[in-house]
Amino acid sequence: MIKKYFKITKKTKWILYIFISILVVLGVLNLIIPVYSSKIIDSLPNKNINEFIRLLTILSILFITTNTFSFLACKSYSLFFKNTFINIHKKIINSIYEYDDKLLNKLKGRIISTVNIDIINISVMADYMFSFMHNLVLIICMLIFFIKTYVIFGVFLVIATVVYILLASYLTKKEAYYFRGQRMYLDKLINMLGQTLSGIKEIKTSNIKPSLNKKYYGLRRSWSNKYMLKRKYVIAHSVLLKFIMYLSKIMLYILSMYLLFNIKVTIGIIVLLINYFENIFTYSIKLVEDMSKVREYNISLNRVCNLLDNKPDNYFGLINNSNIDGHVKFKNVSFSYNGVSTIKNINFEAEKGKITVITGKTGSGKTTIFNILLRLYKPYKGFVYIDDIKIDEYKKDTYYKNVSVVNQESFLFNMSIKDNLKMVCSDEKKYIEMCKKVGIHDLIEHLPKEYNTILNDNASNLSGGQKDYYH
């Protein structure tokens, strides 16, 4: 898990190393501060003002140093979180650009959930992962001190702590298992919601709402079942583990009374024992919480890694020929979608300077032909050529600079007309000239904010023809 985490955060791991170093210093300070607190208490009966002031000065310096390093830890972690989020988000978006339609349809709900939830979880994960290690080391150091002070109680405390952590580990593992199920059904709900929004017009005008609601009900029920099973272990976790802590605390008070009455230790040592004991269980509770979060966020780590590992079966070559004439040839091309053959042994040529019309009834494969030409689909048989070169031998940038399609349904972003046009051409004079050539410039000039007019989602505030002009 740690290896995978460092791999996915490799661009920001230098910040992580700084964060870890600061945690190490904070760990040492957290061990030293209770020692000086106990020494101050032991110095009080002697009424030695100079010794008291010296110890108090050291303790004050330790407090200030701890506060300073805590601030540095927060700053370094904030920087790591920001940069990690940006880098992973960039990786996923760039991966999505490479997915084919089949993979996009399959992963749509998961992609949305991952981008909105999992990237944040991974960015937060470092805090919990290294806090877990930090707390574990502190617990071990404090248990060694107890064993050295009074071996019988030290061994008892080691056993209690180990039982506490092992039981917590089992319970958090079960919590993570059912949380994984929750995320799976949440992905399905998001995917279903996306489909509902896409087909809302048809849903409103048909009688499929009862069936659709039944589907939603089933997914919500499955999600809630996983949630309730997870909560069962969360409740057991909070009740059983507290009982172990309270039992150990009673034993510590009995030990303290025994040691003090037999004059084997000073008041300062008793205070140190109680302080370390409180810290052991404070850190144990935090360690369990960290363990739970790390397991939970490890699910996010795996989900993101799986998304990034989905490699499209759509590779480009090295030919960088910008002087393409545009002679298109399909040779024995066949394609099937979900096992259903869409086109079979298609052969045709579209010559430069001539209009080639492809006709056929709905479902005959017209759109599939263009998707293959755009390299959104890969034929399982046959080849497509442009200027007698296979299309998969061209470089990606070269290919898409020379091959494009004006779709029946044009897509525009929810931003200004100017910003949509800048996506294609950053030169303002050029895109205004293009708008004049296609006859849309005057229409834009009559809009309330002209080129700064904001378009609704997919430009729903424009007609189909107007969209095509902008596109």
Short mmCIF file of C-alpha atoms in Angstrom, two decimals:
data_model
loop_
_atom_site.label_atom_id
_atom_site.label_comp_id
_atom_site.label_asym_id
_atom_site.label_seq_id
_atom_site.Cartn_x
_atom_site.Cartn_y
_atom_site.Cartn_z
CA MET A 1 0.00 0.00 0.00
CA ILE A 2 2.77 2.47 0.95
CA LYS A 3 4.68 1.62 -2.24
CA LYS A 4 1.53 2.24 -4.30
CA TYR A 5 0.89 5.48 -2.42
CA PHE A 6 4.39 6.82 -3.06
CA LYS A 7 4.08 5.84 -6.71
CA ILE A 8 0.86 7.78 -7.26
CA THR A 9 2.14 10.81 -5.27
CA LYS A 10 5.71 10.74 -6.63
CA LYS A 11 5.57 14.36 -7.83
CA THR A 12 4.84 15.59 -4.31
CA LYS A 13 6.70 13.02 -2.19
CA TRP A 14 9.46 15.54 -1.32
CA ILE A 15 6.84 17.46 0.68
CA LEU A 16 5.81 14.16 2.27
CA TYR A 17 9.40 13.54 3.41
CA ILE A 18 9.42 16.97 5.11
CA PHE A 19 6.07 16.14 6.79
CA ILE A 20 7.44 12.78 8.05
CA SER A 21 10.61 14.43 9.41
CA ILE A 22 8.52 16.96 11.34
CA LEU A 23 6.39 14.12 12.78
CA VAL A 24 9.55 12.40 14.04
CA VAL A 25 10.61 15.57 15.89
CA LEU A 26 7.10 15.96 17.34
CA GLY A 27 7.22 12.35 18.55
CA VAL A 28 10.45 12.96 20.47
CA LEU A 29 9.04 16.15 21.99
CA ASN A 30 5.84 14.34 23.07
CA LEU A 31 7.97 11.80 24.95
CA ILE A 32 10.18 14.42 26.63
CA ILE A 33 7.53 16.92 27.79
CA PRO A 34 5.85 14.58 30.38
CA VAL A 35 9.32 13.81 31.83
CA TYR A 36 10.00 17.50 32.57
CA SER A 37 6.46 17.94 33.88
CA SER A 38 7.12 15.19 36.45
CA LYS A 39 10.52 16.70 37.35
CA ILE A 40 8.85 20.04 38.12
CA ILE A 41 6.42 18.31 40.48
CA ASP A 42 9.32 16.50 42.21
CA SER A 43 11.18 19.82 42.63
CA LEU A 44 8.31 21.47 44.54
CA PRO A 45 8.85 19.79 47.98
CA ASN A 46 12.54 20.87 47.93
CA LYS A 47 11.49 24.55 47.57
CA ASN A 48 14.43 25.08 45.23
CA ILE A 49 13.38 28.15 43.24
CA ASN A 50 16.38 28.08 40.90
CA GLU A 51 15.78 24.44 39.95
CA PHE A 52 12.08 25.13 39.52
CA ILE A 53 12.75 28.11 37.20
CA ARG A 54 15.32 26.10 35.20
CA LEU A 55 12.91 23.20 34.64
CA LEU A 56 10.02 25.55 33.89
CA THR A 57 12.17 27.39 31.31
CA ILE A 58 13.08 24.11 29.60
CA LEU A 59 9.42 23.04 29.62
CA SER A 60 8.37 26.40 28.14
CA ILE A 61 10.97 26.04 25.37
CA LEU A 62 9.69 22.50 24.68
CA PHE A 63 6.10 23.79 24.46
CA ILE A 64 7.11 26.58 22.06
CA THR A 65 9.17 24.14 19.94
CA THR A 66 6.27 21.67 19.83
CA ASN A 67 3.88 24.41 18.78
CA THR A 68 6.30 25.59 16.07
CA PHE A 69 6.72 22.09 14.65
CA SER A 70 2.97 21.50 14.82
CA PHE A 71 2.53 24.64 12.71
CA LEU A 72 5.17 23.41 10.24
CA ALA A 73 3.45 20.02 10.05
CA CYS A 74 0.13 21.70 9.22
CA LYS A 75 1.75 23.92 6.57
CA SER A 76 3.66 21.07 4.90
CA TYR A 77 0.59 18.84 4.94
CA SER A 78 -1.58 21.61 3.42
CA LEU A 79 0.96 22.05 0.62
CA PHE A 80 1.08 18.29 0.05
CA PHE A 81 -2.74 18.02 -0.01
CA LYS A 82 -3.08 20.84 -2.56
CA ASN A 83 -0.38 19.57 -4.93
CA THR A 84 -1.45 15.93 -4.65
CA PHE A 85 -5.07 16.76 -5.46
CA ILE A 86 -4.04 18.81 -8.50
CA ASN A 87 -1.61 16.18 -9.84
CA ILE A 88 -3.94 13.18 -9.44
CA HIS A 89 -6.91 15.12 -10.85
CA LYS A 90 -4.77 16.02 -13.86
CA LYS A 91 -3.74 12.37 -14.33
CA ILE A 92 -7.33 11.12 -14.25
CA ILE A 93 -8.64 13.78 -16.63
CA ASN A 94 -5.83 13.01 -19.08
CA SER A 95 -6.66 9.29 -18.80
CA ILE A 96 -10.35 9.96 -19.48
CA TYR A 97 -9.41 11.71 -22.73
CA GLU A 98 -7.95 8.39 -23.90
CA TYR A 99 -10.90 6.14 -22.97
CA ASP A 100 -13.05 4.77 -25.77
CA ASP A 101 -16.86 5.03 -25.65
CA LYS A 102 -17.30 1.49 -24.35
CA LEU A 103 -14.96 2.07 -21.40
CA LEU A 104 -16.49 5.49 -20.67
CA ASN A 105 -20.02 4.09 -20.55
CA LYS A 106 -18.86 1.29 -18.28
CA LEU A 107 -16.98 3.57 -15.85
CA LYS A 108 -19.00 6.81 -16.01
CA GLY A 109 -20.50 6.62 -12.49
CA ARG A 110 -17.23 5.43 -11.02
CA ILE A 111 -15.26 8.23 -12.72
CA ILE A 112 -17.57 10.93 -11.33
CA SER A 113 -17.44 9.40 -7.84
CA THR A 114 -13.65 9.00 -8.00
CA VAL A 115 -12.97 12.55 -9.16
CA ASN A 116 -15.31 14.02 -6.51
CA ILE A 117 -14.45 11.78 -3.55
CA ASP A 118 -11.48 9.45 -4.03
CA ILE A 119 -8.88 12.06 -5.02
CA ILE A 120 -9.63 14.03 -1.84
CA ASN A 121 -9.40 10.81 0.20
CA ILE A 122 -5.96 10.02 -1.26
CA SER A 123 -4.76 13.55 -0.56
CA VAL A 124 -5.92 13.21 3.08
CA MET A 125 -4.56 9.66 3.41
CA ALA A 126 -0.96 10.71 4.13
CA ASP A 127 -2.01 12.45 7.35
CA TYR A 128 -3.65 9.29 8.71
CA MET A 129 -1.03 6.86 7.38
CA PHE A 130 1.96 8.59 8.95
CA SER A 131 0.05 9.63 12.04
CA PHE A 132 -0.62 5.89 12.54
CA MET A 133 3.13 5.11 12.40
CA HIS A 134 3.95 8.10 14.62
CA ASN A 135 1.45 7.01 17.30
CA LEU A 136 2.57 3.37 17.13
CA VAL A 137 6.21 4.32 17.84
CA LEU A 138 5.15 6.56 20.75
CA ILE A 139 3.01 3.77 22.26
CA ILE A 140 5.92 1.32 22.06
CA CYS A 141 8.31 3.80 23.75
CA MET A 142 5.85 4.47 26.59
CA LEU A 143 5.18 0.75 27.14
CA ILE A 144 8.94 0.17 27.47
CA PHE A 145 9.00 2.84 30.18
CA PHE A 146 6.17 1.06 32.07
CA ILE A 147 7.97 -2.29 31.86
CA LYS A 148 11.16 -0.72 33.23
CA THR A 149 9.23 1.00 36.05
CA TYR A 150 7.11 -1.98 37.17
CA VAL A 151 7.42 -5.06 35.01
CA ILE A 152 4.16 -6.82 36.03
CA PHE A 153 1.95 -3.83 35.25
CA GLY A 154 4.06 -3.09 32.16
CA VAL A 155 3.39 -6.60 30.80
CA PHE A 156 -0.32 -6.27 31.65
CA LEU A 157 -0.46 -2.94 29.82
CA VAL A 158 1.35 -4.42 26.80
CA ILE A 159 -1.21 -7.25 26.66
CA ALA A 160 -4.13 -4.83 27.06
CA THR A 161 -2.76 -2.52 24.35
CA VAL A 162 -2.08 -5.41 21.93
CA VAL A 163 -5.60 -6.83 22.51
CA TYR A 164 -7.03 -3.33 22.03
CA ILE A 165 -5.18 -2.81 18.74
CA LEU A 166 -5.82 -6.33 17.36
CA LEU A 167 -9.52 -6.14 18.18
CA ALA A 168 -9.67 -2.68 16.66
CA SER A 169 -7.85 -3.95 13.58
CA TYR A 170 -10.40 -6.73 13.07
CA LEU A 171 -13.36 -4.39 13.57
CA THR A 172 -12.00 -1.69 11.26
CA LYS A 173 -11.25 -4.34 8.63
CA LYS A 174 -14.91 -5.38 8.68
CA GLU A 175 -15.96 -1.72 8.56
CA ALA A 176 -13.77 -1.19 5.47
CA TYR A 177 -15.21 -4.31 3.79
CA TYR A 178 -18.79 -3.05 4.07
CA PHE A 179 -17.73 0.50 3.24
CA ARG A 180 -16.33 -0.86 -0.04
CA GLY A 181 -19.78 -2.29 -0.75
CA GLN A 182 -21.33 1.11 0.02
CA ARG A 183 -19.06 2.79 -2.53
CA MET A 184 -19.91 0.20 -5.17
CA TYR A 185 -23.65 0.85 -4.84
CA LEU A 186 -23.04 4.62 -4.64
CA ASP A 187 -21.26 4.38 -8.01
CA LYS A 188 -24.30 2.58 -9.42
CA LEU A 189 -26.66 5.23 -8.03
CA ILE A 190 -24.55 8.02 -9.55
CA ASN A 191 -24.44 6.20 -12.88
CA MET A 192 -28.21 5.70 -12.80
CA LEU A 193 -28.72 9.37 -11.95
CA GLY A 194 -26.55 10.39 -14.91
CA GLN A 195 -28.64 8.22 -17.24
CA THR A 196 -31.84 9.64 -15.72
CA LEU A 197 -30.71 13.22 -16.35
CA SER A 198 -29.68 12.36 -19.91
CA GLY A 199 -33.04 10.80 -20.71
CA ILE A 200 -35.29 13.00 -18.54
CA LYS A 201 -37.48 14.06 -21.48
CA GLU A 202 -38.24 10.46 -22.45
CA ILE A 203 -38.84 9.54 -18.79
CA LYS A 204 -41.32 12.38 -18.34
CA THR A 205 -43.28 11.40 -21.46
CA SER A 206 -43.32 7.64 -20.96
CA ASN A 207 -44.57 5.15 -18.39
CA ILE A 208 -41.17 3.96 -17.18
CA LYS A 209 -41.06 5.94 -13.92
CA PRO A 210 -42.45 3.06 -11.79
CA SER A 211 -39.83 0.65 -13.16
CA LEU A 212 -37.09 3.25 -12.78
CA ASN A 213 -38.13 3.98 -9.17
CA LYS A 214 -38.06 0.25 -8.49
CA LYS A 215 -34.48 0.13 -9.78
CA TYR A 216 -33.53 3.10 -7.59
CA TYR A 217 -35.22 1.46 -4.60
CA GLY A 218 -33.17 -1.72 -5.08
CA LEU A 219 -29.88 0.18 -5.27
CA ARG A 220 -30.74 2.36 -2.25
CA ARG A 221 -31.72 -0.73 -0.28
CA SER A 222 -28.46 -2.49 -1.16
CA TRP A 223 -26.49 0.62 -0.14
CA SER A 224 -28.36 0.92 3.18
CA ASN A 225 -27.83 -2.80 3.96
CA LYS A 226 -24.07 -2.34 3.57
CA TYR A 227 -24.24 0.81 5.70
CA MET A 228 -26.08 -0.94 8.56
CA LEU A 229 -23.67 -3.90 8.51
CA LYS A 230 -20.76 -1.45 8.71
CA ARG A 231 -22.41 0.42 11.62
CA LYS A 232 -22.70 -2.85 13.57
CA TYR A 233 -18.90 -3.06 13.71
CA VAL A 234 -18.54 0.68 14.36
CA ILE A 235 -20.75 0.34 17.47
CA ALA A 236 -18.88 -2.77 18.70
CA HIS A 237 -15.66 -0.88 18.13
CA SER A 238 -16.66 2.09 20.29
CA VAL A 239 -18.16 0.00 23.17
CA LEU A 240 -15.73 -2.95 23.55
CA LEU A 241 -12.56 -0.93 23.17
CA LYS A 242 -13.60 1.63 25.78
CA PHE A 243 -14.17 -1.22 28.27
CA ILE A 244 -10.55 -2.38 27.86
CA MET A 245 -9.31 1.18 28.41
CA TYR A 246 -11.42 1.68 31.59
CA LEU A 247 -10.27 -1.67 33.03
CA SER A 248 -6.62 -0.75 32.47
CA LYS A 249 -7.15 2.65 34.10
CA ILE A 250 -8.51 1.04 37.28
CA MET A 251 -5.45 -1.24 37.38
CA LEU A 252 -3.16 1.80 37.03
CA TYR A 253 -4.75 3.55 40.02
CA ILE A 254 -4.28 0.43 42.14
CA LEU A 255 -0.63 0.22 41.04
CA SER A 256 -0.06 3.93 41.78
CA MET A 257 -1.43 3.52 45.29
CA TYR A 258 0.75 0.43 45.89
CA LEU A 259 3.95 2.11 44.63
CA LEU A 260 3.33 5.30 46.58
CA PHE A 261 2.45 3.58 49.86
CA ASN A 262 5.55 1.41 49.65
CA ILE A 263 7.68 4.53 48.91
CA LYS A 264 9.16 2.99 45.77
CA VAL A 265 8.52 6.00 43.56
CA THR A 266 8.14 9.77 43.83
CA ILE A 267 4.98 11.77 43.16
CA GLY A 268 6.61 12.97 39.95
CA ILE A 269 7.00 9.38 38.68
CA ILE A 270 3.35 8.65 39.54
CA VAL A 271 2.35 11.74 37.55
CA LEU A 272 4.57 10.58 34.67
CA LEU A 273 3.02 7.08 34.78
CA ILE A 274 -0.50 8.51 34.70
CA ASN A 275 0.49 10.95 31.95
CA TYR A 276 2.04 8.19 29.82
CA PHE A 277 -0.91 5.89 30.50
CA GLU A 278 -3.39 8.54 29.35
CA ASN A 279 -1.21 9.15 26.30
CA ILE A 280 -0.99 5.42 25.49
CA PHE A 281 -4.75 5.11 25.24
CA THR A 282 -5.15 8.53 23.64
CA TYR A 283 -2.65 7.48 20.97
CA SER A 284 -4.23 4.01 20.76
CA ILE A 285 -7.66 5.55 20.08
CA LYS A 286 -6.06 7.83 17.49
CA LEU A 287 -4.12 4.88 16.07
CA VAL A 288 -7.35 2.90 15.66
CA GLU A 289 -9.04 5.87 13.98
CA ASP A 290 -6.02 6.27 11.69
CA MET A 291 -6.11 2.55 10.92
CA SER A 292 -9.79 2.77 10.04
CA LYS A 293 -9.25 5.81 7.81
CA VAL A 294 -6.22 4.28 6.09
CA ARG A 295 -8.24 1.14 5.28
CA GLU A 296 -11.14 3.27 4.07
CA TYR A 297 -8.92 5.52 1.96
CA ASN A 298 -6.93 2.55 0.64
CA ILE A 299 -10.16 1.68 -1.20
CA SER A 300 -9.94 5.11 -2.85
CA LEU A 301 -6.26 4.53 -3.65
CA ASN A 302 -7.07 1.23 -5.38
CA ARG A 303 -9.99 2.78 -7.25
CA VAL A 304 -7.83 5.61 -8.61
CA CYS A 305 -4.99 3.23 -9.53
CA ASN A 306 -7.46 0.96 -11.35
CA LEU A 307 -8.80 3.95 -13.31
CA LEU A 308 -5.29 5.00 -14.29
CA ASP A 309 -4.39 1.40 -15.21
CA ASN A 310 -7.28 1.17 -17.71
CA LYS A 311 -5.29 1.45 -20.92
CA PRO A 312 -7.33 2.09 -24.07
CA ASP A 313 -6.94 -0.36 -26.93
CA ASN A 314 -6.36 2.58 -29.24
CA TYR A 315 -2.70 3.27 -29.95
CA PHE A 316 -1.23 5.88 -32.27
CA GLY A 317 1.84 5.65 -34.49
CA LEU A 318 4.75 7.94 -35.31
CA ILE A 319 3.88 9.31 -38.77
CA ASN A 320 3.82 13.09 -38.66
CA ASN A 321 2.53 13.99 -42.11
CA SER A 322 0.67 17.30 -42.09
CA ASN A 323 0.07 17.27 -45.89
CA ILE A 324 -2.89 14.89 -45.85
CA ASP A 325 -5.05 14.94 -48.99
CA GLY A 326 -7.95 13.09 -47.36
CA HIS A 327 -8.39 9.97 -49.49
CA VAL A 328 -10.28 7.64 -47.12
CA LYS A 329 -10.52 3.88 -47.69
CA PHE A 330 -12.29 1.21 -45.60
CA LYS A 331 -11.02 -2.30 -46.41
CA ASN A 332 -12.91 -5.36 -45.06
CA VAL A 333 -13.81 -3.49 -41.86
CA SER A 334 -15.96 -5.30 -39.27
CA PHE A 335 -17.06 -4.15 -35.83
CA SER A 336 -19.29 -5.55 -33.10
CA TYR A 337 -20.64 -3.89 -29.97
CA ASN A 338 -21.43 -6.03 -26.91
CA GLY A 339 -21.31 -9.11 -29.10
CA VAL A 340 -23.72 -7.70 -31.70
CA SER A 341 -22.25 -7.19 -35.17
CA THR A 342 -22.79 -3.56 -36.26
CA ILE A 343 -20.89 -3.57 -39.56
CA LYS A 344 -19.42 -6.51 -41.43
CA ASN A 345 -16.79 -6.50 -44.20
CA ILE A 346 -17.36 -2.87 -45.17
CA ASN A 347 -15.43 -1.72 -48.27
CA PHE A 348 -15.62 1.80 -49.73
CA GLU A 349 -13.52 4.81 -50.70
CA ALA A 350 -14.12 8.53 -50.20
CA GLU A 351 -11.96 10.48 -52.62
CA LYS A 352 -10.55 13.96 -52.17
CA GLY A 353 -12.76 16.74 -53.52
CA LYS A 354 -15.82 14.51 -53.96
CA ILE A 355 -18.96 14.24 -51.84
CA THR A 356 -19.48 10.72 -50.47
CA VAL A 357 -22.88 9.95 -48.96
CA ILE A 358 -23.45 7.06 -46.55
CA THR A 359 -27.11 6.06 -46.21
CA GLY A 360 -28.95 3.32 -44.38
CA LYS A 361 -31.69 2.60 -41.92
CA THR A 362 -31.36 3.23 -38.17
CA GLY A 363 -28.89 0.82 -36.59
CA SER A 364 -27.22 -0.09 -39.87
CA GLY A 365 -23.83 1.23 -38.68
CA LYS A 366 -23.57 4.75 -40.17
CA THR A 367 -22.50 6.32 -36.86
CA THR A 368 -20.16 3.39 -36.19
CA ILE A 369 -18.30 4.10 -39.43
CA PHE A 370 -17.58 7.66 -38.34
CA ASN A 371 -16.64 6.55 -34.83
CA ILE A 372 -14.10 4.17 -36.35
CA LEU A 373 -12.79 6.94 -38.59
CA LEU A 374 -12.46 9.19 -35.51
CA ARG A 375 -10.68 6.31 -33.74
CA LEU A 376 -13.29 6.18 -30.99
CA TYR A 377 -13.84 2.52 -31.92
CA LYS A 378 -11.27 -0.02 -33.09
CA PRO A 379 -12.46 -2.55 -35.71
CA TYR A 380 -11.85 -6.19 -34.80
CA LYS A 381 -11.21 -6.96 -38.45
CA GLY A 382 -9.96 -4.98 -41.46
CA PHE A 383 -8.21 -1.63 -41.80
CA VAL A 384 -8.97 2.03 -42.49
CA TYR A 385 -6.57 4.05 -44.62
CA ILE A 386 -6.07 7.76 -45.24
CA ASP A 387 -3.81 8.46 -48.21
CA ASP A 388 -2.92 4.72 -48.26
CA ILE A 389 -1.57 4.87 -44.69
CA LYS A 390 -3.32 2.96 -41.88
CA ILE A 391 -4.95 5.46 -39.54
CA ASP A 392 -3.33 3.92 -36.46
CA GLU A 393 0.13 4.74 -37.88
CA TYR A 394 -0.40 8.52 -37.66
CA LYS A 395 0.68 10.53 -34.62
CA LYS A 396 -2.26 11.53 -32.46
CA ASP A 397 -1.87 15.32 -32.89
CA THR A 398 -1.35 14.98 -36.64
CA TYR A 399 -4.42 12.80 -37.02
CA TYR A 400 -6.88 15.00 -35.14
CA LYS A 401 -5.60 18.16 -36.83
CA ASN A 402 -6.66 16.65 -40.15
CA VAL A 403 -9.68 14.50 -39.28
CA SER A 404 -12.82 15.89 -37.63
CA VAL A 405 -16.59 15.47 -37.75
CA VAL A 406 -19.44 17.95 -37.37
CA ASN A 407 -22.00 15.95 -35.41
CA GLN A 408 -25.76 16.25 -35.62
CA GLU A 409 -25.76 17.20 -31.93
CA SER A 410 -22.99 19.71 -31.22
CA PHE A 411 -21.56 20.00 -27.71
CA LEU A 412 -20.79 23.34 -26.06
CA PHE A 413 -19.58 24.08 -22.53
CA ASN A 414 -21.43 26.02 -19.84
CA MET A 415 -19.27 29.12 -20.33
CA SER A 416 -19.27 32.24 -22.51
CA ILE A 417 -19.39 32.07 -26.33
CA LYS A 418 -15.94 33.66 -26.33
CA ASP A 419 -14.50 30.99 -24.00
CA ASN A 420 -16.05 28.20 -26.11
CA LEU A 421 -14.48 29.64 -29.25
CA LYS A 422 -11.12 30.02 -27.47
CA MET A 423 -11.12 26.25 -26.94
CA VAL A 424 -10.54 25.93 -30.69
CA CYS A 425 -8.74 29.19 -31.52
CA SER A 426 -7.07 31.49 -29.00
CA ASP A 427 -6.72 34.36 -31.49
CA GLU A 428 -9.72 36.68 -31.02
CA LYS A 429 -9.45 38.22 -34.49
CA LYS A 430 -9.40 34.79 -36.13
CA TYR A 431 -12.43 33.36 -34.34
CA ILE A 432 -14.45 36.56 -34.96
CA GLU A 433 -13.52 36.29 -38.65
CA MET A 434 -14.67 32.65 -38.66
CA CYS A 435 -18.01 33.68 -37.10
CA LYS A 436 -18.44 36.31 -39.83
CA LYS A 437 -17.74 33.73 -42.55
CA VAL A 438 -20.42 31.33 -41.28
CA GLY A 439 -22.91 34.17 -40.71
CA ILE A 440 -23.23 33.95 -36.92
CA HIS A 441 -21.36 37.15 -35.96
CA ASP A 442 -24.40 39.46 -36.32
CA LEU A 443 -26.53 37.14 -34.17
CA ILE A 444 -23.87 37.18 -31.42
CA GLU A 445 -23.64 40.96 -31.59
CA HIS A 446 -27.40 41.18 -30.90
CA LEU A 447 -27.18 39.01 -27.75
CA PRO A 448 -27.32 40.92 -24.41
CA LYS A 449 -23.61 40.41 -23.66
CA GLU A 450 -22.45 39.65 -27.21
CA TYR A 451 -19.45 37.26 -27.14
CA ASN A 452 -19.50 37.28 -23.33
CA THR A 453 -22.99 35.70 -23.25
CA ILE A 454 -22.94 32.63 -20.98
CA LEU A 455 -24.33 29.45 -22.57
CA ASN A 456 -26.40 27.03 -20.49
CA ASP A 457 -25.37 23.39 -20.13
CA ASN A 458 -24.76 22.09 -23.66
CA ALA A 459 -26.02 25.49 -24.90
CA SER A 460 -29.68 24.69 -24.24
CA ASN A 461 -30.42 28.40 -24.66
CA LEU A 462 -29.52 28.12 -28.37
CA SER A 463 -31.26 26.36 -31.23
CA GLY A 464 -29.70 23.30 -32.87
CA GLY A 465 -28.62 25.33 -35.91
CA GLN A 466 -27.03 28.03 -33.77
CA LYS A 467 -25.07 25.38 -31.85
CA ASP A 468 -23.70 24.00 -35.11
CA TYR A 469 -22.50 27.47 -36.11
CA TYR A 470 -20.62 27.91 -32.83
CA HIS A 471 -19.29 24.37 -33.00
#
